[in-house]
Coordinates of C-alpha atoms and ligand atoms in Angstrom, one line a residue:
X207 CA 0.0 -0.1 0.0
X208 CA 1.1 3.5 -0.5
X209 CA 2.1 4.9 2.7
X210 CA 2.1 8.8 3.9
X211 CA 5.8 8.8 3.9
X212 CA 6.1 7.6 0.4
X213 CA 4.1 10.4 -1.2
X214 CA 4.3 14.3 -1.4
X215 CA 2.6 17.2 -2.9
X216 CA 4.4 17.5 -6.1
X217 CA 4.1 18.7 -9.9
X218 CA 4.1 15.0 -11.1
X219 CA 1.6 13.6 -8.4
X220 CA -1.9 13.3 -8.9
X221 CA -5.0 12.0 -7.3
X222 CA -8.5 10.8 -8.5
X223 CA -11.8 11.7 -7.3
X224 CA -14.8 9.6 -8.6
X225 CA -18.3 11.4 -8.2
X226 CA -21.3 8.9 -8.4
X227 CA -24.5 11.0 -9.3
X228 CA -27.9 10.0 -10.0
X229 CA -27.5 9.6 -13.7
X230 CA -23.8 9.1 -14.0
X231 CA -20.5 8.8 -12.6
X232 CA -17.5 10.8 -13.4
X233 CA -13.8 10.9 -12.5
X234 CA -11.6 14.0 -12.0
X235 CA -7.9 13.7 -12.1
X236 CA -6.3 16.5 -10.0
X237 CA -2.5 17.5 -10.0
X238 CA -1.3 18.1 -6.5
X239 CA 1.3 20.5 -7.1
X240 CA -0.9 23.3 -8.4
X241 CA -4.4 21.8 -7.7
X242 CA -5.2 21.9 -11.6
X243 CA -8.1 19.7 -12.7
X244 CA -6.2 18.2 -15.5
X245 CA -8.6 15.6 -17.0
X246 CA -12.4 14.5 -16.3
X247 CA -14.5 11.7 -17.9
X248 CA -18.1 10.9 -17.5
X249 CA -20.2 7.7 -18.0
X250 CA -24.0 7.9 -18.0
X251 CA -25.1 4.8 -16.2
X252 CA -26.2 2.2 -18.8
X253 CA -29.1 1.3 -16.7
X254 CA -29.9 4.8 -15.7
X255 CA -32.5 5.3 -13.0
X256 CA -35.0 2.2 -13.3
X257 CA -38.2 3.9 -12.1
X258 CA -40.4 2.2 -14.6
X259 CA -39.2 -1.3 -15.1
X260 CA -36.4 -3.6 -14.7
X261 CA -34.2 -4.8 -17.6
X262 CA -36.5 -7.1 -19.6
X263 CA -39.2 -7.2 -17.0
X264 CA -41.4 -6.2 -14.3
X265 CA -43.0 -2.8 -14.2
X266 CA -42.3 -0.8 -11.0
X267 CA -44.6 1.4 -9.0
X268 CA -44.5 5.1 -9.4
X269 CA -42.4 6.0 -6.2
X270 CA -39.8 3.4 -7.1
X271 CA -36.1 4.2 -8.3
X272 CA -33.5 1.6 -8.6
X273 CA -30.1 1.3 -9.9
X274 CA -27.9 -1.5 -11.1
X275 CA -24.6 -2.1 -9.3
X276 CA -22.8 -3.0 -12.5
X277 CA -23.1 0.4 -13.6
X278 CA -21.0 1.7 -10.8
X279 CA -18.1 -0.8 -11.8
X280 CA -18.4 0.3 -15.3
X281 CA -18.0 3.8 -14.3
X282 CA -14.5 2.8 -12.8
X283 CA -13.6 0.5 -15.9
X284 CA -14.4 3.5 -18.4
X285 CA -13.6 6.6 -16.4
X286 CA -10.2 6.3 -14.7
X287 CA -8.4 4.9 -17.6
X288 CA -9.7 7.6 -19.7
X289 CA -8.6 10.4 -17.5
X290 CA -5.0 8.8 -17.3
X291 CA -5.1 8.5 -21.1
X292 CA -6.4 12.1 -21.7
X293 CA -3.6 13.7 -19.5
X294 CA -0.9 11.4 -20.2
X295 CA -0.3 10.3 -16.6
X296 CA 1.2 7.0 -15.6
X297 CA -0.6 4.9 -13.0
X298 CA 2.4 5.1 -10.6
X299 CA 1.9 8.9 -10.5
X300 CA -1.5 8.5 -8.9
X301 CA -1.1 8.2 -5.2
X302 CA -4.7 8.1 -4.1
X303 CA -8.5 7.5 -5.1
X304 CA -11.5 8.7 -3.4
X305 CA -15.3 8.2 -4.3
X306 CA -18.4 9.9 -3.4
X307 CA -22.1 8.8 -3.8
X308 CA -25.5 9.7 -3.7
X309 CA -27.3 8.5 -0.4
X310 CA -29.0 6.8 0.9
X311 CA -28.4 4.6 -2.1
X312 CA -28.2 1.2 -0.8
X313 CA -28.2 -2.5 -1.9
X314 CA -28.6 -5.9 -0.3
X315 CA -25.8 -8.1 -0.8
X316 CA -24.2 -11.7 0.5
X317 CA -21.5 -11.6 3.0
X318 CA -19.0 -11.7 0.4
X319 CA -20.5 -8.6 -1.3
X320 CA -22.2 -10.1 -4.1
X321 CA -25.2 -8.1 -4.9
X322 CA -28.6 -10.0 -4.7
X323 CA -29.3 -9.0 -8.3
X324 CA -26.2 -10.5 -9.5
X325 CA -27.4 -14.1 -8.3
X326 CA -29.2 -16.3 -10.8
X327 CA -32.9 -16.3 -10.0
X328 CA -33.0 -12.7 -8.6
X329 CA -32.8 -10.7 -11.7
X330 CA -36.3 -9.9 -11.7
X331 CA -36.9 -9.2 -8.0
X332 CA -37.0 -5.5 -7.6
X333 CA -35.9 -5.6 -3.9
X334 CA -32.7 -7.4 -5.1
X335 CA -31.5 -4.1 -6.8
X336 CA -29.9 -0.9 -5.4
X337 CA -32.6 1.4 -4.1
X338 CA -31.6 4.9 -5.0
X339 CA -31.8 7.8 -2.7
X340 CA -35.0 9.0 -4.3
X341 CA -36.8 5.6 -4.1
X342 CA -39.8 7.1 -2.3
X343 CA -41.8 3.9 -1.7
X344 CA -41.2 3.5 1.9
X345 CA -43.0 6.6 3.6
X346 CA -45.5 4.1 5.4
X347 CA -42.5 2.3 6.9
X348 CA -40.9 5.5 7.7
X349 CA -44.0 6.7 9.6
X350 CA -44.1 3.7 11.6
X351 CA -40.3 3.8 12.4
X352 CA -41.0 7.5 13.7
X353 CA -44.0 6.7 15.6
X354 CA -42.0 3.7 17.5
X355 CA -39.1 6.0 18.1
X356 CA -41.2 8.7 19.6
X357 CA -43.3 6.0 21.8
X358 CA -40.0 4.5 23.0
X359 CA -38.4 8.0 23.6
X360 CA -35.5 7.1 21.4
X361 CA -32.8 9.9 22.1
X362 CA -31.2 9.8 18.7
X363 CA -34.4 10.7 17.1
X364 CA -33.7 14.4 17.8
X365 CA -30.6 14.4 15.8
X366 CA -32.8 13.7 12.8
X367 CA -34.9 16.8 13.4
X368 CA -37.6 14.4 15.0
X369 CA -38.2 12.5 11.8
X370 CA -36.5 9.8 10.0
X371 CA -36.7 10.4 6.1
X372 CA -38.3 7.5 3.9
X373 CA -35.2 8.0 1.9
X374 CA -32.8 6.6 4.6
X375 CA -31.6 3.2 5.4
X376 CA -34.0 2.1 8.0
X377 CA -37.0 2.6 5.9
X378 CA -35.6 1.1 3.0
X379 CA -34.5 -1.7 5.1
X380 CA -38.1 -2.3 6.6
X381 CA -39.5 -1.9 3.0
X382 CA -37.2 -4.7 2.0
X383 CA -38.2 -7.0 4.8
X384 CA -42.0 -6.4 4.4
X385 CA -42.4 -6.5 0.8
X386 CA -39.9 -9.3 0.0
X387 CA -39.0 -11.3 3.2
X388 CA -36.9 -13.9 1.3
X389 CA -34.6 -11.0 -0.2
X390 CA -34.4 -9.6 3.3
X391 CA -33.2 -12.9 4.6
X392 CA -30.9 -13.5 1.9
X393 CA -29.3 -10.2 2.4
X394 CA -26.6 -11.0 4.6
X395 CA -25.5 -7.1 4.4
X396 CA -27.4 -4.0 3.6
X397 CA -24.8 -1.5 2.5
X398 CA -24.4 1.9 1.0
X399 CA -23.4 1.9 -2.6
X400 CA -20.7 4.1 -1.6
X401 CA -19.1 1.6 0.8
X402 CA -19.9 -1.2 -1.6
X403 CA -17.6 0.4 -4.3
X404 CA -14.8 0.9 -1.8
X405 CA -15.1 -2.8 -0.9
X406 CA -14.8 -3.8 -4.5
X407 CA -11.7 -1.5 -5.0
X408 CA -9.9 -2.7 -1.7
X409 CA -11.4 -6.0 -0.8
X410 CA -12.1 -4.6 2.5
X411 CA -15.7 -4.1 4.0
X412 CA -16.1 -0.8 5.8
X413 CA -18.9 1.7 6.8
X414 CA -18.0 5.5 6.3
X415 CA -19.1 7.5 9.4
X416 CA -21.1 9.9 7.2
X417 CA -23.5 7.5 5.6
X418 CA -23.6 5.4 8.7
X419 CA -24.5 8.7 10.8
X420 CA -27.1 10.4 8.3
X421 CA -28.5 7.6 6.7
X422 CA -28.7 4.6 9.2
X423 CA -29.0 6.4 12.6
X424 CA -25.7 5.6 13.8
X425 CA -25.0 8.0 16.7
X426 CA -22.8 8.0 19.6
X427 CA -21.2 4.8 18.6
X428 CA -24.2 2.6 18.0
X429 CA -27.1 1.9 15.8
X430 CA -30.6 1.8 17.1
X431 CA -31.1 -1.2 19.5
X432 CA -32.5 -4.8 18.6
X433 CA -35.5 -3.8 20.9
X434 CA -36.3 -0.7 18.9
X435 CA -36.2 -2.6 15.5
X436 CA -38.3 -5.4 17.0
X437 CA -40.9 -3.0 18.3
X438 CA -41.6 -2.0 14.7
X439 CA -41.5 -5.4 13.4
X440 CA -40.2 -8.5 15.2
X441 CA -38.5 -9.9 12.2
X442 CA -36.6 -6.6 11.8
X443 CA -34.9 -7.0 15.2
X444 CA -31.6 -8.1 13.3
X445 CA -31.6 -5.1 11.0
X446 CA -28.3 -3.7 12.5
X447 CA -26.4 -6.9 12.1
X448 CA -26.8 -6.3 8.2
X449 CA -25.1 -2.9 8.7
X450 CA -22.2 -4.5 10.2
X451 CA -18.6 -3.6 9.2
X452 CA -15.8 -1.3 10.8
X453 CA -16.5 2.4 10.8
X454 CA -14.1 4.6 9.0
X455 CA -13.5 8.2 9.4
X456 CA -13.6 10.7 6.5
X457 CA -10.2 11.1 4.9
X458 CA -9.1 7.7 6.4
X459 CA -7.3 5.3 4.1
X460 CA -9.5 2.0 3.9
X461 CA -6.6 0.2 2.2
X462 CA -4.7 -0.2 -1.0
X463 CA -6.4 -1.1 -4.2
X464 CA -6.7 -4.9 -4.4
X465 CA -5.5 -6.7 -7.4
X466 CA -9.2 -6.8 -8.6
X467 CA -9.5 -3.0 -7.9
X468 CA -6.5 -2.3 -9.9
X469 CA -7.5 -4.5 -12.9
X470 CA -10.8 -2.3 -12.6
X471 CA -9.0 0.9 -12.6
X472 CA -5.9 0.5 -14.4
X473 CA -4.2 2.1 -11.3
X474 CA -1.5 0.2 -9.5
X475 CA -2.4 -2.2 -6.7
X476 CA -1.8 -0.6 -3.2
X477 CA -2.9 2.9 -4.4
X478 CA -4.5 4.6 -1.3
X479 CA -8.2 4.3 -1.4
X480 CA -10.2 7.0 1.0
X481 CA -13.1 6.1 3.1
X482 CA -16.3 6.7 0.8
X483 CA -18.4 9.8 1.3
X484 CA -21.7 11.4 0.4
X485 CA -21.8 13.7 -2.8
X486 CA -22.9 16.5 -0.7
X487 CA -20.9 16.4 2.2
X488 CA -17.7 15.9 0.2
X489 CA -18.4 19.1 -1.6
X490 CA -18.1 21.4 1.5
X491 CA -14.2 21.3 1.6
X492 CA -14.1 21.4 -2.1
X493 CA -15.6 25.0 -1.9
X494 CA -13.7 25.9 1.3
X495 CA -16.6 25.6 3.6
X496 CA -14.8 24.4 6.6
X497 CA -16.0 27.0 9.2
X498 CA -19.5 27.5 11.1
X499 CA -22.3 29.2 9.2
X500 CA -21.1 28.4 5.8
X501 CA -24.2 26.4 4.3
X502 CA -23.2 24.6 1.1
X503 CA -26.1 23.9 -1.2
X504 CA -25.3 21.2 -3.8
X505 CA -28.0 22.0 -6.4
X506 CA -28.7 19.5 -9.1
X507 CA -31.3 16.9 -9.5
X508 CA -32.1 17.7 -5.8
X509 CA -30.5 20.1 -3.3
X510 CA -28.6 18.9 -0.3
X511 CA -27.5 21.5 2.2
X512 CA -24.6 20.8 4.6
X513 CA -22.8 22.9 7.2
X514 CA -20.1 22.3 9.6
X515 CA -19.5 23.3 13.3
X516 CA -21.6 25.4 15.7
X517 CA -21.8 22.6 18.5
X518 CA -24.5 20.1 18.9
X519 CA -28.1 21.6 18.5
X520 CA -31.5 20.0 17.7
X521 CA -32.8 21.6 14.6
X522 CA -36.4 20.4 14.0
X523 CA -36.9 18.9 10.5
X524 CA -33.4 18.9 9.4
X525 CA -32.1 15.7 7.8
X526 CA -29.5 15.1 10.6
X527 CA -26.5 16.2 12.7
X528 CA -23.5 13.7 12.8
X529 CA -20.3 14.1 14.8
X530 CA -17.4 14.0 12.4
X531 CA -19.9 13.7 9.6
X532 CA -18.6 16.4 7.2
X533 CA -15.3 17.2 8.8
X534 CA -13.6 15.2 11.5
X535 CA -13.7 16.9 14.9
X536 CA -16.9 18.8 14.2
X537 CA -20.5 18.5 14.0
X538 CA -22.0 18.4 10.5
X539 CA -25.5 19.3 9.7
X540 CA -27.6 18.3 6.5
X541 CA -30.8 19.3 5.2
X542 CA -32.4 19.1 1.8
X543 CA -34.9 19.4 -0.9
X544 CA -35.8 16.1 -2.6
X545 CA -36.6 17.7 -5.9
X546 CA -35.1 20.9 -7.4
X547 CA -33.5 20.2 -11.0
X548 CA -36.0 17.3 -11.3
X549 CA -38.9 19.7 -10.8
X550 CA -37.5 21.8 -13.7
X551 CA -36.8 18.8 -15.9
X552 CA -40.4 17.6 -15.2
X553 CA -41.7 21.0 -16.6
X554 CA -39.6 21.1 -19.5
X555 CA -40.4 17.4 -20.4
X556 CA -43.8 17.5 -19.8
X557 CA -45.5 20.9 -19.8
X558 CA -43.8 23.0 -22.5
X559 CA -45.8 23.4 -26.0
X560 CA -44.0 22.7 -29.2
X561 CA -43.9 26.2 -30.4
X562 CA -41.8 27.1 -27.2
X563 CA -39.4 24.2 -27.9
X564 CA -39.2 25.5 -31.7
X565 CA -38.1 29.1 -30.4
X566 CA -35.4 27.4 -28.2
X567 CA -34.2 25.5 -31.1
X568 CA -34.1 28.6 -33.3
X569 CA -32.0 30.3 -30.5
X570 CA -29.8 27.4 -30.4
X571 CA -30.1 27.0 -26.6
X572 CA -31.9 24.2 -24.4
X573 CA -35.2 24.7 -22.9
X574 CA -34.0 25.5 -19.5
X575 CA -31.8 28.5 -20.9
X576 CA -34.6 29.7 -23.1
X577 CA -37.1 29.7 -20.4
X578 CA -34.9 31.2 -17.8
X579 CA -34.0 34.0 -20.4
X580 CA -37.8 34.7 -20.9
X581 CA -38.4 34.5 -17.0
X582 CA -35.6 36.9 -16.2
X583 CA -37.6 39.6 -18.1
X584 CA -40.5 39.4 -15.6
X585 CA -40.6 41.2 -12.4
X586 CA -41.1 39.4 -9.0
X587 CA -44.8 38.7 -8.7
X588 CA -45.6 39.8 -12.3
X589 CA -47.0 36.5 -13.2
X590 CA -49.3 36.2 -10.3
X591 CA -48.1 32.8 -9.7
X592 CA -46.9 30.9 -6.4
X593 CA -45.9 27.4 -6.3
X594 CA -44.8 24.7 -3.8
X595 CA -41.7 22.8 -4.7
X596 CA -42.8 19.4 -3.4
X597 CA -43.0 17.7 -6.5
X598 CA -40.5 15.1 -5.2
X599 CA -41.9 15.3 -1.7
X600 CA -40.6 17.3 1.2
X601 CA -37.3 16.3 2.8
X602 CA -36.7 19.3 5.2
X603 CA -38.3 20.6 7.0
X604 CA -41.6 18.8 6.9
X605 CA -39.9 15.5 6.1
X606 CA -42.8 13.9 4.3
X607 CA -42.4 12.3 0.8
X608 CA -46.2 12.2 0.3
X609 CA -46.4 15.8 -0.2
X610 CA -46.8 17.1 -3.8
X611 CA -46.5 20.1 -5.8
X612 CA -49.0 23.0 -6.3
X613 CA -49.4 26.2 -8.6
X614 CA -51.7 28.9 -7.3
X615 CA -52.8 31.7 -9.6
X616 CA -53.0 30.1 -12.8
X617 CA -54.8 32.2 -15.5
X618 CA -55.9 31.8 -19.0
X619 CA -53.0 34.1 -20.0
X620 CA -50.4 32.2 -18.1
X621 CA -47.3 31.6 -20.2
X622 CA -44.9 28.5 -19.7
X623 CA -42.0 30.9 -18.9
X624 CA -44.2 32.2 -15.8
X625 CA -44.7 28.8 -14.4
X626 CA -41.1 27.8 -14.9
X627 CA -40.3 31.0 -12.9
X628 CA -43.0 30.0 -10.1
X629 CA -41.0 26.7 -10.0
X630 CA -37.6 28.2 -9.6
X631 CA -38.8 30.8 -7.2
X632 CA -40.6 27.9 -5.2
X633 CA -37.3 26.1 -4.6
X634 CA -35.8 29.2 -3.6
X635 CA -38.5 29.8 -0.9
X636 CA -38.0 26.1 0.3
X637 CA -34.5 26.9 0.6
X638 CA -35.3 30.0 2.6
X639 CA -37.4 28.0 5.1
X640 CA -34.3 25.7 5.5
X641 CA -32.0 28.5 6.2
X642 CA -34.2 30.3 8.7
X643 CA -35.0 27.1 10.5
X644 CA -31.4 26.7 11.1
X645 CA -31.2 30.4 12.4
X646 CA -34.2 30.0 14.8
X647 CA -32.6 26.6 16.1
X648 CA -29.3 28.4 16.9
X649 CA -27.3 27.3 13.9
X650 CA -27.2 30.5 12.1
X651 CA -26.1 30.6 8.3
X652 CA -23.7 33.6 7.5
X653 CA -22.8 32.5 4.0
X654 CA -24.7 30.4 1.2
X655 CA -22.4 28.7 -1.2
X656 CA -23.9 27.0 -4.3
X657 CA -22.4 24.0 -6.1
X658 CA -23.7 21.3 -8.5
X659 CA -25.1 21.5 -12.1
X660 CA -27.7 24.6 -11.5
X661 CA -24.7 27.0 -10.6
X662 CA -24.7 27.4 -14.5
X663 CA -28.1 29.0 -14.3
X664 CA -27.0 32.6 -13.6
X665 CA -30.6 33.9 -13.3
X666 CA -31.4 31.0 -10.7
X667 CA -28.4 32.0 -8.7
X668 CA -29.6 35.7 -8.5
X669 CA -33.0 34.7 -7.6
X670 CA -31.4 32.8 -4.7
X671 CA -29.4 35.6 -3.6
X672 CA -32.6 37.9 -3.7
X673 CA -35.0 35.6 -2.0
X674 CA -32.5 34.5 0.6
X675 CA -31.2 38.0 1.0
X676 CA -27.8 36.6 1.3
X677 CA -24.6 36.8 -0.9
X678 CA -24.3 33.7 -3.0
X679 CA -20.7 32.3 -3.4
X680 CA -20.5 29.6 -6.2
X681 CA -18.1 26.7 -6.8
X682 CA -15.4 27.7 -9.1
X683 CA -15.5 24.1 -10.6
X684 CA -18.0 22.1 -12.3
X685 CA -16.9 18.9 -10.7
X686 CA -17.1 20.0 -7.0
X687 CA -17.9 16.5 -5.4
X688 CA -15.2 14.9 -7.5
X689 CA -12.7 17.6 -6.3
X690 CA -13.6 17.0 -2.7
X691 CA -13.2 13.3 -3.3
X692 CA -10.0 13.9 -4.8
X693 CA -9.0 16.1 -1.6
X694 CA -10.1 12.9 0.5
X695 CA -8.0 10.7 -1.6
X696 CA -4.9 13.2 -1.0
X697 CA -5.5 13.0 2.7
X698 CA -5.9 9.4 2.8
X699 CA -2.5 9.0 0.7
X700 CA -0.8 11.3 3.5
X701 CA -0.1 14.3 1.3
X702 CA -2.2 16.6 3.7
X703 CA -2.6 15.8 7.3
X704 CA -6.3 16.6 7.2
X705 CA -9.2 17.6 5.2
X706 CA -9.0 21.3 6.3
X707 CA -5.4 21.5 5.0
X708 CA -6.3 19.7 1.7
X709 CA -9.1 22.4 1.4
X710 CA -6.6 25.3 2.0
X711 CA -4.6 24.0 -1.0
X712 CA -7.4 22.9 -3.4
X713 CA -10.6 24.6 -2.7
X714 CA -12.3 26.5 -5.5
X715 CA -14.8 29.0 -4.9
X716 CA -16.0 32.4 -6.2
X717 CA -16.9 34.5 -3.2
X718 CA -20.0 36.5 -3.3
X719 CA -20.6 36.0 -7.2
X720 CA -24.2 37.0 -6.6
X721 CA -25.4 39.8 -4.4
X722 CA -29.1 40.5 -3.2
X723 CA -30.7 43.1 -5.3
X724 CA -32.4 45.5 -2.6
X725 CA -35.2 46.5 -5.2
X726 CA -36.6 43.0 -5.3
X727 CA -36.5 42.4 -1.5
X728 CA -40.1 43.7 -0.7
X729 CA -41.7 41.9 -3.4
X730 CA -39.9 38.5 -2.5
X731 CA -40.8 38.9 1.3
X732 CA -44.4 39.4 0.3
X733 CA -44.3 36.2 -1.9
X734 CA -42.5 34.3 0.7
X735 CA -45.1 35.2 3.2
X736 CA -47.7 33.6 1.3
X737 CA -45.5 30.8 0.4
X738 CA -45.3 30.1 4.2
X739 CA -49.0 30.1 4.5
X740 CA -49.3 27.6 1.8
X741 CA -46.4 25.7 3.3
X742 CA -48.0 25.3 6.6
X743 CA -51.7 24.8 5.3
X744 CA -50.8 22.1 3.3
X745 CA -47.7 20.4 5.0
X746 CA -47.8 20.7 8.7
X747 CA -50.1 18.0 10.2
X748 CA -52.2 20.6 11.9
X749 CA -52.8 22.6 8.7
X750 CA -56.2 23.1 7.3
X751 CA -55.4 21.5 4.1
X752 CA -52.9 18.9 5.1
X753 CA -55.2 16.1 4.5
X754 CA -55.6 17.1 0.8
X755 CA -52.4 15.9 -0.6
X756 CA -52.5 12.9 1.6
X757 CA -56.0 11.8 0.2
X758 CA -54.7 12.6 -3.5
X759 CA -51.7 10.4 -2.9
X760 CA -53.9 7.6 -1.7
X761 CA -56.3 7.9 -4.6
X762 CA -53.3 7.9 -7.0
X763 CA -52.0 4.9 -5.4
X764 CA -55.4 2.9 -6.0
X765 CA -56.4 3.3 -2.3
X766 CA -59.7 4.7 -0.9
X767 CA -60.5 8.2 -0.2
X768 CA -59.7 7.9 3.7
X769 CA -57.2 5.8 5.3
X770 CA -59.7 3.1 6.4
X771 CA -61.6 2.9 3.3
X772 CA -61.5 -0.1 0.8
X773 CA -59.6 0.5 -2.3
X774 CA -61.9 1.8 -4.9
X775 CA -60.3 -0.6 -7.5
X776 CA -57.4 -2.8 -7.7
X777 CA -54.0 -0.7 -8.3
X778 CA -52.2 -1.7 -11.5
X779 CA -49.5 -3.3 -9.2
X780 CA -49.3 -3.8 -5.7
X781 CA -46.3 -4.5 -3.2
X782 CA -48.1 -7.7 -2.4
X783 CA -47.6 -8.8 -6.1
X784 CA -44.0 -7.9 -5.8
X785 CA -43.5 -10.3 -2.9
X786 CA -45.4 -13.0 -4.6
X787 CA -44.0 -13.0 -8.2
X788 CA -41.0 -10.8 -7.6
X789 CA -42.7 -8.6 -10.4
X790 CA -45.0 -5.8 -10.4
X791 CA -47.2 -6.4 -13.4
Ligands
ADP1098 N1 -29.8 25.5 -17.3 C1 -30.6 24.9 -16.3 N2 -31.2 25.4 -15.5 C2 -32.2 24.7 -14.5 N3 -32.0 23.5 -14.4 C3 -31.3 22.7 -15.2 C4 -30.5 23.5 -16.2 N4 -29.7 22.7 -16.9 C5 -30.1 21.3 -16.2 N5 -30.9 21.5 -15.4 C6 -31.5 20.4 -14.4 O1 -30.5 20.1 -13.6 C7 -30.6 18.7 -13.2 C8 -29.2 18.0 -13.3 O2 -28.2 18.6 -12.4 P1 -26.8 18.0 -12.2 O3 -26.0 18.6 -11.1 O4 -26.1 18.1 -13.5 O5 -27.1 16.4 -12.0 P2 -27.0 15.5 -10.5 O6 -27.8 16.0 -9.6 O7 -27.4 14.2 -11.1 O8 -25.6 15.5 -10.1 C9 -31.5 18.0 -14.0 O9 -32.7 17.9 -13.2 C10 -31.9 19.3 -15.0 O10 -33.3 19.2 -15.3
HMS1099 O1 -29.4 12.9 -0.5 C1 -28.0 13.2 -0.7 C2 -27.0 13.2 0.2 O2 -27.6 13.0 1.3 C3 -27.8 13.3 -2.2 O3 -26.9 12.2 -2.4 C4 -29.2 13.3 -3.1 O4 -29.8 14.3 -2.7 C5 -28.7 13.3 -4.7 O5 -27.8 14.3 -4.9 P1 -28.0 14.7 -6.6 O6 -29.1 15.7 -6.7 O7 -27.7 13.5 -7.4 O8 -26.7 15.5 -6.7

């Protein structure tokens, strides 16, 4: 294995960060001497996000989102050799490799790490595959997990803002058990894809403290107790056994590349491999956010908000606070919005007339750019529209995947760009709720730093500065998570003593690139006040319209108009069918 004393920060020394996003994985080659990003390579996952059906088979229910673990290996096989070839760098010049992943993106495996879906006979079983972070079918399980934790007075629940999300590992594990008990029994491990890939690279099974803490309720040195799991479902008592494996700190070297890992990547066996990390959390050091009050928003398909420091505070409705979860030695906070770019994508894919597409084509730009340009010509409030940004549910601060979207104020004259702008604004208002919620709980936000694919939309960035009334700094790299992973690789290789030191050398950020426009303040404050009224009316359990979205959701799934009512008609597919036949159609 490459040891700290063998390596140094030099002009001919490199590290690689691999960022596993929702749709693709990308490798970034970073030169340590000057921090230059010398080459990058992307592979779109061959299987993409499987939300409609499995390859050659069963149809999935609407809230499902699966991935194929083979795609993660293909990313390594294609992108790592590609960056070496592009830059003419030799494998021996690469001293470390780090990866980050979406999370909670989790899969059932055997004890040797073989994914269930790789095994003959399991190919058509949806529960044998990776459940992607945005697999939202486990809300009923999350509700029961939360109720049980409240009843038992579980102390760790406050670390999750009082509510575990249906996206996290406990809900997904219970979903696995209750819909496909055979798959649950066969799953000797239930492991984050992040840790699974590190396992494939090194031959060593570990659990990084970031995903264990934020996604699997690991707090103060333990997962929740057997008694707690059994109180939700007796057969779930052994769940924590499936999460076993040594915990590793961020920046720690898990081991050297195994022979198999070296064959997969084209790097030398023994090259240092860093503990896995989450795509959001790894971005904080990449943009130099290593101090209290610096909120980093990783804005892409979804938005994750991460912030380091500030001691231990309970923040209602946040995703979680974890010791060492972003930077070793500090508490790290996470909040999020389940749908952001996904909402804009839904709009351009489903609700834009052909004439607007033709205009975008004629202008030679994509629909996002075209609609953003038109939307920028409007003044705040001019459309008379106001939207709720819950097309992917609400991750913070309501923590309810059953909540849905809403546009108020539609008129016969409403134009597509007006709705598009209302959706952009809604996501900014959702972010403001999160920022204000942190402040009220005693974790004030002083700086907002945006990273991720949406940073390229200058209109959106200015909108966020205006709505939040905060300067918006932006990542000065299109590959911030991969850069963060490369930094962790450098720490694992012993080039830097810690992540703070790596950030001091390698972080890339444009400070206060967007400043709030005082002229829009009053209009946005007024719109935000109305947004809050809708938010509380539809989203809070004591709100007057709370039952509306719940009822609509039940009807959409083929259930009855009230919780106890008999289903109006059989749904197209049910979880029970999944269990019986391993298929959903
Ligand atoms: N110019 C744009 N303005 C707003 N949204 C955009 C724009 N271009 C792409 N998007 C949205 O950004 C999302 C992709 O973000 P990205 O950060 O690249 O991906 P990921 O979140 O998977 O890492 C998609 O949901 C897409 O609809
Ligand atoms: O939830 C987390 C991290 O906690 C993210 O991995 C998830 O939102 C997916 O991020 P992307 O939108 O793919 O960048």
